[in-house]
Amino acid sequence: GAVVSQHPSRVICKSGTSVKIECRSLDFQATTMFWYRQFPKKSLMLMATSNEGSKATYEQGVEKDKFLINHASLTLSTLTVTSAHPEDSSFYICSAIWQGARDTQYFGPGTRLTVL
Amino acid sequence: GEDVEQSLFLSVREGDSSVINCTYTDSSSTYLYWYKQEPGAGLQLLTYIFSNMDMKQDQRLTVLLNKKDKHLSLRIADTQTGDSAIYFCAEGGGGNKLTFGTGTQLKVEL
């Protein structure tokens, strides 16, 4: 159990376009999901907390209008990078909290975004 | 603020034990975690320890927690080449947020 998927696993887009990344909890329901960003050889930086049925909570310094988060159901959260620029290129990882497992976070496999 | 530190790199020979260390600053953490990340992949939860425990063993993995010194370690017995990866410790803060360490790259040599 506790599988989290992300789609797509890899995306290349042109500067100025928008990209949507999906995060799904496959075998459990998650009222809370998190979105992280990871730079090469660096740790994970929390971007925002995604709450089912309500607005996401963004960390300081993260532009909410640029990184749109929608948590429309108990198994799906989406992150849309709007008007992407090369500096948005990164590895984006989501996680979902499984309340049935002491609120443990389970992570998706990540999405590699490259903006040309 | 919260700060979690790890040494950046560890190299061991296959069959030896590996010990990865982590220091943290938030004494209110309820759980402390160890995650493994292989190249180009997400994070895999390896094990966790509740803050009122000193030690937890799970097959080849042993977690030691020194709450007084805010020091956490992960020992991998009989290290194999498949254990080569980046290992992150993380502490559970308020609102289920995790603060991750800087990551330790483990290299297992034959």
CSV table of C-alpha atoms in Angstrom, one decimal:
chain,number,residue,atom,x,y,z
A,1,GLY,CA,0.0,0.0,0.0
A,2,ALA,CA,0.9,3.7,0.2
A,3,VAL,CA,1.7,4.3,-3.5
A,4,VAL,CA,1.9,7.8,-4.8
A,5,SER,CA,2.2,8.4,-8.6
A,6,GLN,CA,3.1,11.5,-10.5
A,7,HIS,CA,2.4,12.3,-14.1
A,8,PRO,CA,4.2,13.1,-16.3
A,9,SER,CA,7.6,11.8,-15.2
A,10,ARG,CA,9.4,14.1,-17.5
A,11,VAL,CA,8.3,17.1,-19.5
A,12,ILE,CA,10.1,19.6,-21.8
A,13,CYS,CA,8.3,22.8,-22.7
A,14,LYS,CA,9.0,26.1,-24.3
A,15,SER,CA,9.4,29.3,-22.3
A,16,GLY,CA,6.1,31.0,-21.7
A,17,THR,CA,3.9,27.9,-21.7
A,18,SER,CA,2.1,26.3,-18.8
A,19,VAL,CA,2.7,22.8,-17.5
A,20,LYS,CA,0.4,20.8,-15.3
A,21,ILE,CA,1.8,18.0,-13.0
A,22,GLU,CA,-0.5,15.5,-11.4
A,23,CYS,CA,0.0,13.8,-8.1
A,24,ARG,CA,-2.2,10.8,-7.1
A,25,SER,CA,-2.5,8.7,-4.1
A,26,LEU,CA,-3.4,5.3,-5.6
A,27,ASP,CA,-4.5,3.2,-2.6
A,28,PHE,CA,-5.3,5.7,0.1
A,29,GLN,CA,-7.0,9.0,0.6
A,30,ALA,CA,-5.0,12.1,1.3
A,31,THR,CA,-6.5,15.3,2.6
A,32,THR,CA,-3.1,16.8,2.7
A,33,MET,CA,-0.4,16.6,0.0
A,34,PHE,CA,2.8,18.5,-0.3
A,35,TRP,CA,4.7,19.9,-3.3
A,36,TYR,CA,8.5,20.0,-3.2
A,37,ARG,CA,11.2,21.3,-5.5
A,38,GLN,CA,14.6,19.8,-5.7
A,39,PHE,CA,17.7,21.3,-7.3
A,40,PRO,CA,20.5,19.0,-8.5
A,41,LYS,CA,22.4,17.5,-5.5
A,42,LYS,CA,20.3,19.6,-3.1
A,43,SER,CA,17.7,18.8,-0.5
A,44,LEU,CA,14.0,19.2,-1.0
A,45,MET,CA,12.5,22.6,-0.6
A,46,LEU,CA,8.8,22.6,0.4
A,47,MET,CA,6.8,24.8,-1.9
A,48,ALA,CA,3.3,24.5,-0.6
A,49,THR,CA,0.8,22.4,1.3
A,50,SER,CA,-2.1,21.2,-0.7
A,51,ASN,CA,-5.4,20.8,1.2
A,52,GLU,CA,-8.3,19.0,-0.2
A,53,GLY,CA,-11.3,21.3,-0.7
A,54,SER,CA,-9.5,24.5,0.3
A,55,LYS,CA,-6.7,26.8,-0.8
A,56,ALA,CA,-3.1,25.7,-0.7
A,57,THR,CA,-0.7,27.2,1.8
A,58,TYR,CA,2.4,28.5,0.2
A,59,GLU,CA,5.8,28.7,1.8
A,60,GLN,CA,7.5,32.1,2.0
A,61,GLY,CA,9.0,33.1,-1.3
A,62,VAL,CA,6.9,30.9,-3.4
A,63,GLU,CA,4.7,32.7,-5.9
A,64,LYS,CA,1.2,31.4,-5.6
A,65,ASP,CA,0.2,32.9,-9.0
A,66,LYS,CA,3.0,31.1,-10.7
A,67,PHE,CA,2.6,27.8,-9.1
A,68,LEU,CA,-1.1,27.0,-9.0
A,69,ILE,CA,-2.2,24.2,-6.8
A,70,ASN,CA,-5.6,22.4,-7.0
A,71,HIS,CA,-6.5,19.6,-4.7
A,72,ALA,CA,-9.9,18.7,-6.1
A,73,SER,CA,-10.3,15.2,-4.6
A,74,LEU,CA,-8.9,13.1,-1.8
A,75,THR,CA,-6.6,11.3,-4.3
A,76,LEU,CA,-5.5,14.0,-6.7
A,77,SER,CA,-3.5,17.3,-6.4
A,78,THR,CA,-2.2,19.2,-9.4
A,79,LEU,CA,0.6,21.7,-9.7
A,80,THR,CA,0.5,24.0,-12.7
A,81,VAL,CA,3.6,26.0,-13.5
A,82,THR,CA,2.3,29.0,-15.4
A,83,SER,CA,4.3,31.0,-17.9
A,84,ALA,CA,7.3,28.7,-17.3
A,85,HIS,CA,10.8,30.1,-17.7
A,86,PRO,CA,14.2,28.3,-17.8
A,87,GLU,CA,14.7,29.1,-14.1
A,88,ASP,CA,11.7,26.9,-13.3
A,89,SER,CA,13.5,23.9,-14.6
A,90,SER,CA,13.8,21.5,-11.7
A,91,PHE,CA,12.7,18.2,-10.2
A,92,TYR,CA,9.2,18.5,-8.7
A,93,ILE,CA,8.2,15.9,-6.1
A,94,CYS,CA,4.9,15.5,-4.4
A,95,SER,CA,4.0,13.6,-1.2
A,96,ALA,CA,0.7,12.6,0.3
A,97,ILE,CA,0.0,12.0,4.0
A,98,TRP,CA,-1.5,8.7,4.9
A,99,GLN,CA,-3.4,9.3,8.1
A,100,GLY,CA,-3.8,5.6,8.6
A,101,ALA,CA,0.0,5.3,9.0
A,102,ARG,CA,0.7,7.8,11.7
A,103,ASP,CA,0.5,10.7,9.2
A,104,THR,CA,3.5,9.4,7.4
A,105,GLN,CA,4.4,11.1,4.1
A,106,TYR,CA,4.7,9.0,1.0
A,107,PHE,CA,6.4,10.4,-2.0
A,108,GLY,CA,5.8,10.3,-5.7
A,109,PRO,CA,8.6,9.4,-8.1
A,110,GLY,CA,9.0,13.0,-9.2
A,111,THR,CA,8.6,15.0,-12.4
A,112,ARG,CA,11.6,16.4,-14.2
A,113,LEU,CA,10.6,19.8,-15.8
A,114,THR,CA,12.9,21.3,-18.4
A,115,VAL,CA,12.0,24.7,-19.8
A,116,LEU,CA,13.8,25.7,-23.0
B,1,GLY,CA,14.5,28.2,12.7
B,2,GLU,CA,14.8,24.5,11.9
B,3,ASP,CA,18.0,23.2,10.5
B,4,VAL,CA,18.9,19.6,9.7
B,5,GLU,CA,22.5,18.8,8.8
B,6,GLN,CA,24.2,15.8,7.3
B,7,SER,CA,27.6,15.0,6.0
B,8,LEU,CA,27.5,15.2,2.2
B,9,PHE,CA,29.3,12.0,1.2
B,10,LEU,CA,30.1,8.5,2.6
B,11,SER,CA,32.0,5.7,0.8
B,12,VAL,CA,32.1,2.2,2.1
B,13,ARG,CA,33.1,-1.2,0.8
B,14,GLU,CA,30.5,-3.8,0.0
B,15,GLY,CA,29.8,-6.0,3.1
B,16,ASP,CA,30.8,-3.3,5.6
B,17,SER,CA,28.4,-1.3,7.7
B,18,SER,CA,27.5,2.2,6.8
B,19,VAL,CA,26.6,4.9,9.4
B,20,ILE,CA,24.9,8.0,8.2
B,21,ASN,CA,24.6,10.8,10.8
B,22,CYS,CA,22.2,13.7,11.1
B,23,THR,CA,21.8,16.5,13.5
B,24,TYR,CA,18.7,18.6,14.0
B,25,THR,CA,17.6,21.5,16.0
B,26,ASP,CA,13.8,21.3,16.5
B,27,SER,CA,13.3,19.4,19.8
B,28,SER,CA,9.6,19.4,19.4
B,29,SER,CA,9.7,16.9,16.5
B,30,THR,CA,7.5,13.9,17.1
B,31,TYR,CA,8.9,11.6,14.5
B,32,LEU,CA,12.3,11.4,12.7
B,33,TYR,CA,12.5,9.7,9.4
B,34,TRP,CA,15.1,8.3,7.0
B,35,TYR,CA,14.4,8.4,3.3
B,36,LYS,CA,16.4,6.9,0.4
B,37,GLN,CA,16.5,8.6,-3.1
B,38,GLU,CA,18.0,6.8,-6.1
B,39,PRO,CA,19.0,8.8,-9.1
B,40,GLY,CA,16.1,10.4,-10.9
B,41,ALA,CA,13.6,9.0,-8.5
B,42,GLY,CA,11.4,10.1,-5.7
B,43,LEU,CA,11.9,9.4,-2.0
B,44,GLN,CA,11.4,6.0,-0.5
B,45,LEU,CA,10.6,5.9,3.2
B,46,LEU,CA,13.1,3.5,4.8
B,47,THR,CA,12.2,3.8,8.5
B,48,TYR,CA,11.2,6.2,11.2
B,49,ILE,CA,11.6,6.5,14.9
B,50,PHE,CA,9.3,8.0,17.5
B,51,SER,CA,10.9,10.8,19.5
B,52,ASN,CA,10.6,8.9,22.8
B,53,MET,CA,12.6,5.9,21.5
B,54,ASP,CA,16.3,5.5,21.6
B,55,MET,CA,16.7,2.8,19.0
B,56,LYS,CA,14.8,1.0,16.3
B,57,GLN,CA,16.0,-2.0,14.3
B,58,ASP,CA,14.4,-3.1,11.1
B,59,GLN,CA,16.3,-5.9,9.3
B,60,ARG,CA,19.6,-4.4,8.1
B,61,LEU,CA,18.7,-0.9,9.3
B,62,THR,CA,19.3,0.4,12.8
B,63,VAL,CA,18.2,3.9,13.8
B,64,LEU,CA,19.7,5.5,16.9
B,65,LEU,CA,18.3,8.7,18.4
B,66,ASN,CA,20.1,10.8,21.0
B,67,LYS,CA,17.5,13.3,21.9
B,68,LYS,CA,19.7,15.2,24.3
B,69,ASP,CA,22.3,15.9,21.6
B,70,LYS,CA,19.6,16.1,18.8
B,71,HIS,CA,21.6,13.4,16.9
B,72,LEU,CA,20.1,10.8,14.7
B,73,SER,CA,22.0,8.0,12.9
B,74,LEU,CA,21.2,5.3,10.4
B,75,ARG,CA,23.3,2.1,10.4
B,76,ILE,CA,23.1,-0.1,7.4
B,77,ALA,CA,24.5,-3.6,8.0
B,78,ASP,CA,26.2,-5.6,5.3
B,79,THR,CA,26.0,-2.7,2.8
B,80,GLN,CA,25.3,-3.8,-0.8
B,81,THR,CA,25.8,-2.0,-4.1
B,82,GLY,CA,22.0,-1.5,-4.3
B,83,ASP,CA,22.2,0.6,-1.2
B,84,SER,CA,24.1,3.3,-3.2
B,85,ALA,CA,21.8,6.3,-3.1
B,86,ILE,CA,21.2,9.6,-1.3
B,87,TYR,CA,19.9,9.3,2.2
B,88,PHE,CA,17.8,12.1,3.8
B,89,CYS,CA,16.9,12.4,7.4
B,90,ALA,CA,13.8,14.4,8.1
B,91,GLU,CA,12.1,15.7,11.2
B,92,GLY,CA,8.4,16.0,11.6
B,93,GLY,CA,7.3,19.5,12.5
B,94,GLY,CA,4.0,21.1,13.0
B,95,GLY,CA,1.2,20.6,10.5
B,96,ASN,CA,2.8,17.4,9.3
B,97,LYS,CA,5.5,19.4,7.5
B,98,LEU,CA,8.9,17.7,7.2
B,99,THR,CA,12.2,19.5,7.4
B,100,PHE,CA,14.8,17.6,5.4
B,101,GLY,CA,18.5,17.3,5.9
B,102,THR,CA,21.0,18.2,3.3
B,103,GLY,CA,21.3,14.5,2.2
B,104,THR,CA,24.2,12.1,2.3
B,105,GLN,CA,25.4,10.4,-0.8
B,106,LEU,CA,26.3,6.8,-0.1
B,107,LYS,CA,28.7,5.1,-2.5
B,108,VAL,CA,29.3,1.4,-2.1
B,109,GLU,CA,32.5,0.1,-3.7
B,110,LEU,CA,33.2,-3.5,-4.6
